[in-house]
PDB file of C-alpha atoms and ligand atoms in Angstrom:
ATOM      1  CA  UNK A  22      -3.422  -1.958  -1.163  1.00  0.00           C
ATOM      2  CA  UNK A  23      -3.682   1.914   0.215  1.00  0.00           C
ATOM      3  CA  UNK A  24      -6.674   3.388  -0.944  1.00  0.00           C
ATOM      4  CA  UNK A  25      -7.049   7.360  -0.610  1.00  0.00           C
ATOM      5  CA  UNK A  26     -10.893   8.835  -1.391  1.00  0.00           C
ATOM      6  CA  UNK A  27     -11.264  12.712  -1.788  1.00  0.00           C
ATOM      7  CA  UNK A  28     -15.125  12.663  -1.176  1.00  0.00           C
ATOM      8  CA  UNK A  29     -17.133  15.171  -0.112  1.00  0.00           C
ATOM      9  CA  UNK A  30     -20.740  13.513  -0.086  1.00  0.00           C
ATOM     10  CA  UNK A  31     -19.861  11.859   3.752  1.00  0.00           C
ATOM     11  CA  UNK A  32     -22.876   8.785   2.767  1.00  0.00           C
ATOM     12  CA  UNK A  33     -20.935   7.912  -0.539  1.00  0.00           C
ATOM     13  CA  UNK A  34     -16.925   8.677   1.123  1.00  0.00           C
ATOM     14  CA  UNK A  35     -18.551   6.007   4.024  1.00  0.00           C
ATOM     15  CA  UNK A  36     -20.185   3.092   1.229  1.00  0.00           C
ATOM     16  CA  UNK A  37     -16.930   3.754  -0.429  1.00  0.00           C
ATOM     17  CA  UNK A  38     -14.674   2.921   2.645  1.00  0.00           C
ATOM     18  CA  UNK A  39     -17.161   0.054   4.038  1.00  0.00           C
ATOM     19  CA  UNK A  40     -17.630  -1.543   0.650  1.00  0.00           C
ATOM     20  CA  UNK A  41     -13.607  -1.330   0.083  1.00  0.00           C
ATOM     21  CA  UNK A  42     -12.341  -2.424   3.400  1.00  0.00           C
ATOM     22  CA  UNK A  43     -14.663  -5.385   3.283  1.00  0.00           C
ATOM     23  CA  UNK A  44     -12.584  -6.603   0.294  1.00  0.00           C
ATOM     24  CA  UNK A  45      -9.414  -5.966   2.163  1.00  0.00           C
ATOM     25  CA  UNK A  46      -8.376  -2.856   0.966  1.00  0.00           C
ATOM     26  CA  UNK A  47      -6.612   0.172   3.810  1.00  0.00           C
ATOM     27  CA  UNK A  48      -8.595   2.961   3.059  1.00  0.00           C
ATOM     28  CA  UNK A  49      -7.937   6.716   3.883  1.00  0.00           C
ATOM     29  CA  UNK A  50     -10.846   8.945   3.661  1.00  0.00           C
ATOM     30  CA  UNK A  51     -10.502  13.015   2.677  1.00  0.00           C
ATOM     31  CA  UNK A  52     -13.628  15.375   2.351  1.00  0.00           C
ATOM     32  CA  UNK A  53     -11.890  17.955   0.446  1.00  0.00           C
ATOM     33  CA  UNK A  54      -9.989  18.584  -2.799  1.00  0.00           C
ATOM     34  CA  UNK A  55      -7.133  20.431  -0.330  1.00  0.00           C
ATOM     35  CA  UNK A  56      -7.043  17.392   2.292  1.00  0.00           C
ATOM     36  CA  UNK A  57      -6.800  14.866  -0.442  1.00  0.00           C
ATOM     37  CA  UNK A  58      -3.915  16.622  -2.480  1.00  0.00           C
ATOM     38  CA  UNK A  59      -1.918  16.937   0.605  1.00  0.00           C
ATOM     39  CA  UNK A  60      -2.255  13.434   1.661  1.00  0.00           C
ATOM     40  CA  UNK A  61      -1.168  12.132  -1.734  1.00  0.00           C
ATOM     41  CA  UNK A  62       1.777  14.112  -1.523  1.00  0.00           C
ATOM     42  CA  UNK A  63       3.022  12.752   1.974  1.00  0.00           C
ATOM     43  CA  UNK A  64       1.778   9.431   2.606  1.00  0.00           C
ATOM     44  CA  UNK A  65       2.022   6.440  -0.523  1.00  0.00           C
ATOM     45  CA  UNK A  66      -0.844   4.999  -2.104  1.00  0.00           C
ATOM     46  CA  UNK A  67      -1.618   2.622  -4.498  1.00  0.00           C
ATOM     47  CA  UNK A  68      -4.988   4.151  -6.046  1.00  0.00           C
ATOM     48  CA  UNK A  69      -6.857   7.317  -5.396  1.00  0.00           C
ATOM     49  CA  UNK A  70     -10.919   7.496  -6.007  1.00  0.00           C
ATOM     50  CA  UNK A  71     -11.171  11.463  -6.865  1.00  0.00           C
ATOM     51  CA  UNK A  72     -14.164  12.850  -6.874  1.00  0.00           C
ATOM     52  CA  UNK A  73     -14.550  15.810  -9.048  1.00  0.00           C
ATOM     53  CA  UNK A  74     -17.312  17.957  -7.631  1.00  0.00           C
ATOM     54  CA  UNK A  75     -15.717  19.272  -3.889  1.00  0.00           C
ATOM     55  CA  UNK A  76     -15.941  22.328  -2.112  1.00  0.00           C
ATOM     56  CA  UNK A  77     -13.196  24.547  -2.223  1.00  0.00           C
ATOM     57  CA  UNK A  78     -10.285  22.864  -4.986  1.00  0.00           C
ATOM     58  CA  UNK A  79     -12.094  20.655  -7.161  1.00  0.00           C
ATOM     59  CA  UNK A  80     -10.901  17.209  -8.268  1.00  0.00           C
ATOM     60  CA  UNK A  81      -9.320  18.324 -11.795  1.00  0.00           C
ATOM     61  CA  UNK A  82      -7.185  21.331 -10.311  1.00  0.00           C
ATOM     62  CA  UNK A  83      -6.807  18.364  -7.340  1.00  0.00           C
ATOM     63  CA  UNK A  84      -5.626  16.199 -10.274  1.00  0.00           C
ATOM     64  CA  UNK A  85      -3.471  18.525 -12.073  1.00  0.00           C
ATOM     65  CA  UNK A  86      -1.287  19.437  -8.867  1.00  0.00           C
ATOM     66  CA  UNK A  87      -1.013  15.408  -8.132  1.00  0.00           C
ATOM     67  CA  UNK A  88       0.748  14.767 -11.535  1.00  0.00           C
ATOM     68  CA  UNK A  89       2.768  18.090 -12.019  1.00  0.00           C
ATOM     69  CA  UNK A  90       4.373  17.228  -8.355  1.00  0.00           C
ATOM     70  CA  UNK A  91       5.289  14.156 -10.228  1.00  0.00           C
ATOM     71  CA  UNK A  92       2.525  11.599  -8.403  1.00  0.00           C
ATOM     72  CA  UNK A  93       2.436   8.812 -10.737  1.00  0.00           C
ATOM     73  CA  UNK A  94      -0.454   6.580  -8.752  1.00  0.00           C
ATOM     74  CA  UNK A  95      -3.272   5.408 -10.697  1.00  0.00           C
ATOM     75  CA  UNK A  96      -6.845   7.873 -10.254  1.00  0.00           C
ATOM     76  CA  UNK A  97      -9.864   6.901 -10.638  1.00  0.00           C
ATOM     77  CA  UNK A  98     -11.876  10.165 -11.213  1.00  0.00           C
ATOM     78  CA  UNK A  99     -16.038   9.519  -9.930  1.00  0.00           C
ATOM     79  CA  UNK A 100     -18.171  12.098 -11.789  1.00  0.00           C
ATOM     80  CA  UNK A 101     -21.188  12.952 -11.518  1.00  0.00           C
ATOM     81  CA  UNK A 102     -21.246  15.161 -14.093  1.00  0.00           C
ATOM     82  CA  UNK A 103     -22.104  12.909 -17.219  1.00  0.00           C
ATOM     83  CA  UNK A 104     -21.076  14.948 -19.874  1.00  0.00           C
ATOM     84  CA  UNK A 105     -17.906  13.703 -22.357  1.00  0.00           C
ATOM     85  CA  UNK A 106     -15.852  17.179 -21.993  1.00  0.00           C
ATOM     86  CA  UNK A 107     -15.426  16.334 -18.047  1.00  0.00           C
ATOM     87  CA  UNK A 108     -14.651  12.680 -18.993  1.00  0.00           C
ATOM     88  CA  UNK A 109     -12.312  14.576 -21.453  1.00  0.00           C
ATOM     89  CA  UNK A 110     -10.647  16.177 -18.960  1.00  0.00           C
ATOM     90  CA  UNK A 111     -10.361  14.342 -16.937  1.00  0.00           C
ATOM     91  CA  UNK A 112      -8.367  11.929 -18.668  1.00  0.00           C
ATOM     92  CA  UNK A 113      -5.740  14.630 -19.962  1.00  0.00           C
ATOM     93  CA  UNK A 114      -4.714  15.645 -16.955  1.00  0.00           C
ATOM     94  CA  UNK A 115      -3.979  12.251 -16.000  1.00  0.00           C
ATOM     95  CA  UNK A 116      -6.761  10.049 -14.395  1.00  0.00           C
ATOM     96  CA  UNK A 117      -6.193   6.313 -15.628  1.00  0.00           C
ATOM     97  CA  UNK A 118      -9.977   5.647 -15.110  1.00  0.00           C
ATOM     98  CA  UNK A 119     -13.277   7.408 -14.609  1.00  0.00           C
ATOM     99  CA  UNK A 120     -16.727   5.958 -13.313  1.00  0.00           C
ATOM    100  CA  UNK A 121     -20.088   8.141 -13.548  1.00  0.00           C
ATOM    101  CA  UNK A 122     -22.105   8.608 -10.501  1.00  0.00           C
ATOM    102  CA  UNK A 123     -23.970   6.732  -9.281  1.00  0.00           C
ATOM    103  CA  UNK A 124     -22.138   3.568 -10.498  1.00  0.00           C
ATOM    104  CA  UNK A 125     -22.417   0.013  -9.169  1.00  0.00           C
ATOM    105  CA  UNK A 126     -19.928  -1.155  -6.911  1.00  0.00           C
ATOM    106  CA  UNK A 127     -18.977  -4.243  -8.608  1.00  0.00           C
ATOM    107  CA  UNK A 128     -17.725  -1.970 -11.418  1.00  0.00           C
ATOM    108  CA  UNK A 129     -15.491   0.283  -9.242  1.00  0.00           C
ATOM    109  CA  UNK A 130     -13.824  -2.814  -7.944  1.00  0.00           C
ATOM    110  CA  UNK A 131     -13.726  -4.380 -11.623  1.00  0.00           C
ATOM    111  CA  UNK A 132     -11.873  -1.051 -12.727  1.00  0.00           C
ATOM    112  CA  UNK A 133      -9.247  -1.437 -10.120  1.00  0.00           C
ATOM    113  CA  UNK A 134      -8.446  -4.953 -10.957  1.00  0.00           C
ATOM    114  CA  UNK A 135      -7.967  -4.168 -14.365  1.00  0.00           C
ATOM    115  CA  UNK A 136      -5.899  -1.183 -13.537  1.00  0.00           C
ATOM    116  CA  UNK A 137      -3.519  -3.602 -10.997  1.00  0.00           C
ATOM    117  CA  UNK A 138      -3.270  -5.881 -13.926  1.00  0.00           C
ATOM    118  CA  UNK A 139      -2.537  -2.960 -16.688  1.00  0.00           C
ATOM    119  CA  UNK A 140      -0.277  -0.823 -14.361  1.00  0.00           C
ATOM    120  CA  UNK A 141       2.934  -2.989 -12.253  1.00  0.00           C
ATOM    121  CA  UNK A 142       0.969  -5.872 -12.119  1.00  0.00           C
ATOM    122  CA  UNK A 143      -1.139  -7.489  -9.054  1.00  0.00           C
ATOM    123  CA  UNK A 144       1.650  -7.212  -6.438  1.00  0.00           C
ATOM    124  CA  UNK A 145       0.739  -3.926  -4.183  1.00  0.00           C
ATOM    125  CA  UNK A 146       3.403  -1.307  -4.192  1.00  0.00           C
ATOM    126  CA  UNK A 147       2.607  -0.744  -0.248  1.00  0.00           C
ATOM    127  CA  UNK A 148       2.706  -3.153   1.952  1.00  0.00           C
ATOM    128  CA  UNK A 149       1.589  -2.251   6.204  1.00  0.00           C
ATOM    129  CA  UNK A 150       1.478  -4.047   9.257  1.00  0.00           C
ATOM    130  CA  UNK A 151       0.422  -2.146  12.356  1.00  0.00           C
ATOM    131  CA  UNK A 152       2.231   1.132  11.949  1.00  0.00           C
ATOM    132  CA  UNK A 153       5.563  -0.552   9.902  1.00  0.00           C
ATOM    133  CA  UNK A 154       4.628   0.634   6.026  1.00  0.00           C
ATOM    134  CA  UNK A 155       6.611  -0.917   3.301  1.00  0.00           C
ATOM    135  CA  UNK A 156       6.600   1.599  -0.042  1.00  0.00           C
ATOM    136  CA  UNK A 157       8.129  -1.123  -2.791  1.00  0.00           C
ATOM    137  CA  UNK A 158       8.519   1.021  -4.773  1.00  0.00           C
ATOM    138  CA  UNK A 159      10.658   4.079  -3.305  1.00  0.00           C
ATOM    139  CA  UNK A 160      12.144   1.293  -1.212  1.00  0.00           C
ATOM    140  CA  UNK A 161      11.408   2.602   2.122  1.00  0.00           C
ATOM    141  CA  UNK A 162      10.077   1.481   5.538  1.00  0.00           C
ATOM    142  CA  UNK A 163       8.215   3.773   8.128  1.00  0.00           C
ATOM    143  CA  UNK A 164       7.620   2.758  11.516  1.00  0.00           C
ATOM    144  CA  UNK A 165       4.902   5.209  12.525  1.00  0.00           C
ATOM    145  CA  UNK A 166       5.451   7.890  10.053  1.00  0.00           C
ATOM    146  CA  UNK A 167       9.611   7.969  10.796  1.00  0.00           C
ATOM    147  CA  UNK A 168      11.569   6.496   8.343  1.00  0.00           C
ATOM    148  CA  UNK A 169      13.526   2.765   9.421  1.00  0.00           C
ATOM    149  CA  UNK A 170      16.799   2.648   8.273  1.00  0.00           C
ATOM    150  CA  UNK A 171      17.388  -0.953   6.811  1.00  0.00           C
ATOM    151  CA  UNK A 172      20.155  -2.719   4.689  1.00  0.00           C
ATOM    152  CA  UNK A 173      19.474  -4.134   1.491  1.00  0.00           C
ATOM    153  CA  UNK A 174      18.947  -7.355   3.072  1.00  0.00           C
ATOM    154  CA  UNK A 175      16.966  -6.228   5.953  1.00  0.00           C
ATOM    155  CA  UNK A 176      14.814  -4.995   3.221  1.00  0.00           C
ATOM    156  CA  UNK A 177      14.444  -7.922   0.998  1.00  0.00           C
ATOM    157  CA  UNK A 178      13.935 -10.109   4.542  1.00  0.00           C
ATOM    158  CA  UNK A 179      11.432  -7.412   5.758  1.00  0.00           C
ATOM    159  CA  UNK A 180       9.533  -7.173   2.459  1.00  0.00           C
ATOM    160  CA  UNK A 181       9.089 -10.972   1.872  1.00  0.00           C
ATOM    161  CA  UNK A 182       7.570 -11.408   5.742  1.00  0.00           C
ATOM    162  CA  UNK A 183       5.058  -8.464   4.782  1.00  0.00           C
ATOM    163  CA  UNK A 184       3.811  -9.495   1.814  1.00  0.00           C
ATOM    164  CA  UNK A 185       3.295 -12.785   3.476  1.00  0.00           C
ATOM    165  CA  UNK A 186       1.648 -11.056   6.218  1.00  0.00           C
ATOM    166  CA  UNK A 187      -0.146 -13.706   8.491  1.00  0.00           C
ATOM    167  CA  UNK A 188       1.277 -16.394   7.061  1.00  0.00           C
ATOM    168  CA  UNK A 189       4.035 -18.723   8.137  1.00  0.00           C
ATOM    169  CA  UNK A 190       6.969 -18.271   6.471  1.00  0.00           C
ATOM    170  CA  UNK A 191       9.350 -20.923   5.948  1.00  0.00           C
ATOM    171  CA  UNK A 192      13.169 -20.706   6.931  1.00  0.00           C
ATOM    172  CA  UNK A 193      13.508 -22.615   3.506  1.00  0.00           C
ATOM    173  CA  UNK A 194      11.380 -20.046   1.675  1.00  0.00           C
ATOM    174  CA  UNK A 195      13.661 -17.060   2.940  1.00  0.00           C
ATOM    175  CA  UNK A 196      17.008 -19.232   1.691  1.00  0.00           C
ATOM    176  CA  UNK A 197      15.787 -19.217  -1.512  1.00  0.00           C
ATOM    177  CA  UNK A 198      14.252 -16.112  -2.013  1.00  0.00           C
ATOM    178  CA  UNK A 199      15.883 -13.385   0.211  1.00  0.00           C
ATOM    179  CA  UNK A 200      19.653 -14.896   0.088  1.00  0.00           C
ATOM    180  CA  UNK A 201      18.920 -16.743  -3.302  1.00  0.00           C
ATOM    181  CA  UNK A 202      21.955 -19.153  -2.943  1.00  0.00           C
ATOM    182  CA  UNK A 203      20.284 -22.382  -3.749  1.00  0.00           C
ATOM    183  CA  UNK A 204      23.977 -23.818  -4.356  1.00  0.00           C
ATOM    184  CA  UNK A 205      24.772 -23.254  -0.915  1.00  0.00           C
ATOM    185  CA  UNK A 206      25.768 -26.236   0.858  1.00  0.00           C
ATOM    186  CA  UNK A 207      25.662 -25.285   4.784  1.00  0.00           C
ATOM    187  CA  UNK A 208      22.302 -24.170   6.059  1.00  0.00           C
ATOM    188  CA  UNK A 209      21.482 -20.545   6.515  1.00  0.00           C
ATOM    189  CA  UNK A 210      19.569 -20.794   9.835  1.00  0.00           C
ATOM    190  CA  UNK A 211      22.070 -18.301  11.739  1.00  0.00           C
ATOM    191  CA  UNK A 212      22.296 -16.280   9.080  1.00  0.00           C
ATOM    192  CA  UNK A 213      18.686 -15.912   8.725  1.00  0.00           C
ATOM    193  CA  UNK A 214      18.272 -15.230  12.840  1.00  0.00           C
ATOM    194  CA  UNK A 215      21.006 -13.045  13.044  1.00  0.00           C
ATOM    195  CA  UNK A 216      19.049 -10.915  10.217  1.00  0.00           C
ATOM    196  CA  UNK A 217      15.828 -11.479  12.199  1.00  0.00           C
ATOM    197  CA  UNK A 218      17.190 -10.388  15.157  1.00  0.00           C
ATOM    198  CA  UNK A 219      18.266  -7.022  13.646  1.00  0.00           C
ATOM    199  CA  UNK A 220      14.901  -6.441  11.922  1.00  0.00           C
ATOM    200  CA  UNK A 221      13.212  -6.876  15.594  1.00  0.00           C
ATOM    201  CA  UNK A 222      15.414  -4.526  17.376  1.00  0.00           C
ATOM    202  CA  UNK A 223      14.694  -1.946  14.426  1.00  0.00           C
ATOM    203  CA  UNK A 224      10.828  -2.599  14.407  1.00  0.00           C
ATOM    204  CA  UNK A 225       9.967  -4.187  17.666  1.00  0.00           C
ATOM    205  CA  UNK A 226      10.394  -1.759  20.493  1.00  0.00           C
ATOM    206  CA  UNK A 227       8.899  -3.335  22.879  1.00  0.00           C
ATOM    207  CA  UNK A 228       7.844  -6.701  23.435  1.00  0.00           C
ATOM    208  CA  UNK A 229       4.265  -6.191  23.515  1.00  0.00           C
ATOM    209  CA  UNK A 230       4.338  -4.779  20.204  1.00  0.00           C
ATOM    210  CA  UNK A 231       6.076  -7.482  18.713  1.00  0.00           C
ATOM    211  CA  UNK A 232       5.317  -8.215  14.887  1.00  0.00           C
ATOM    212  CA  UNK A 233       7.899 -10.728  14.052  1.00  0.00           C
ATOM    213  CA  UNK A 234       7.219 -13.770  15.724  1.00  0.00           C
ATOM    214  CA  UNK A 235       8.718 -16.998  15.412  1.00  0.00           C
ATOM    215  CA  UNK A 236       7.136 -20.240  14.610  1.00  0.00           C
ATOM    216  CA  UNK A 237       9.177 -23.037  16.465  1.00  0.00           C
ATOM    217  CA  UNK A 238      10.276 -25.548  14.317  1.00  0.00           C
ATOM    218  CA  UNK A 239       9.352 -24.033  10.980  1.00  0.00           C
ATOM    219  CA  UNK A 240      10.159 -19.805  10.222  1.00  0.00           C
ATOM    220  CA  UNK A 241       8.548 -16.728  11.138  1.00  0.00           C
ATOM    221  CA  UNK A 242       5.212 -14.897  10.960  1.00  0.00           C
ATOM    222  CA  UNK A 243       4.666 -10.860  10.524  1.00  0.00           C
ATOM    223  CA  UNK A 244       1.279  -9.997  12.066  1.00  0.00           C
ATOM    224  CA  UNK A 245       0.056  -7.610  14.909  1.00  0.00           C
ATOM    225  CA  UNK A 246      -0.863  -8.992  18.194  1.00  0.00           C
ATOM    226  CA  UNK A 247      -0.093 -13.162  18.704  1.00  0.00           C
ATOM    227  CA  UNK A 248      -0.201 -15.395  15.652  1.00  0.00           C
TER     228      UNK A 248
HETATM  229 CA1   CA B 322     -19.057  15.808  -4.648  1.00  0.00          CA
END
């Protein structure tokens, strides 16, 4: 999961990144109201924390311009302004959440759980290893910021190694869920390679930055640096 936070308090922006990285979030950081709007419009993520007091554009014009450019990812607004007509308005101009400052951090992290399971469910809608980003949604794969042109396939192959990012993934397990032809009587082993070997020339540029790796004897393994 991509995490964006438009922070301006640099001691809460930092507990915010620390405490979410430690539970394996990515997490992008933004001081200001500006920053954070244009990051949302140019890079995907899967939540944004919004503060509402910042310097300069604050967090409900910041909010407005997300959703009238058509940004549908979840916001959490923080506030510390406790009063209900914030809260209010917060909410109508399109936050899916709000937590009043200072709030525990247990409770941010409960609130984005329950938003993964209320929104497209728990599966993250971004997937990244080193700099190849996977946007499930949109489709699309960027290999340092430039868009990878893939096939269908490629994609569906590509996707299923990401999500299973440091894991060892099964020849078998690709069969049956990238090429999903469990009535097929001849093994797909060349098939899959062939595929493979397409993905690495589009990803891999160089052999010390390979991220597809194979595991002798049993499938392949998406991770930066050796597995
Ligand atoms: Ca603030």
């Amino acid at each position: 999961m991509r995490v964006l936070v438009v922070e301006d308090e640099r001691k809460v922006a930092d507990a915010l990144r620390d405490g979410l990285e430690a539970e394996q979030y990515e997490v992008i950081v933004e001081h200001t109201g500006e920053a954070g709007f244009l990051r949302t419009t140019t890079e995907p993520f899967d939540l944004v924390l919004l503060d509402l007091g910042l310097p300069g554009r604050d967090g409900l014009e910041v909010l407005g311009a997300i959703r009238r450019s058509g940004i549908k990812t979840p916001v959490v607004v923080l506030t510390a302004r406790d009063a209900v007509s914030d809260r209010v308005a917060g909410l109508d101009r399109g936050a899916d959440d709000y937590l009043v400052k200072p709030f525990a951090f247990a409770e941010l992290l409960a609130r984005i759980r329950a938003l993964c399971r209320r929104g497209r469910g728990p599966e993250p809608f971004h997937v990244s290893v080193g700099p190849v980003l996977l946007d499930v949604v949109r489709r699309r794969v960027t290999r340092n910021g430039e868009v990878v042109d893939l096939t269908t396939r490629e994609f569906e192959l590509l996707s299923h190694l990401m999500r299973s990012k440091g894991q060892v993934v099964p020849r078998e397990s690709l069969a049956r869920e990238v090429w999903k032809e469990p009535a097929r009587t001849t093994s797909l082993d060349n098939v899959i390679d062939v595929h493979i070997a397409r993905l690495r020339r589009k990803l891999d540029v160089d052999q010390s930055s390979q991220l597809i790796h194979t595991i002798r004897g049993v499938g392949f393994m998406m991770c930066v640096g050796e597995p």
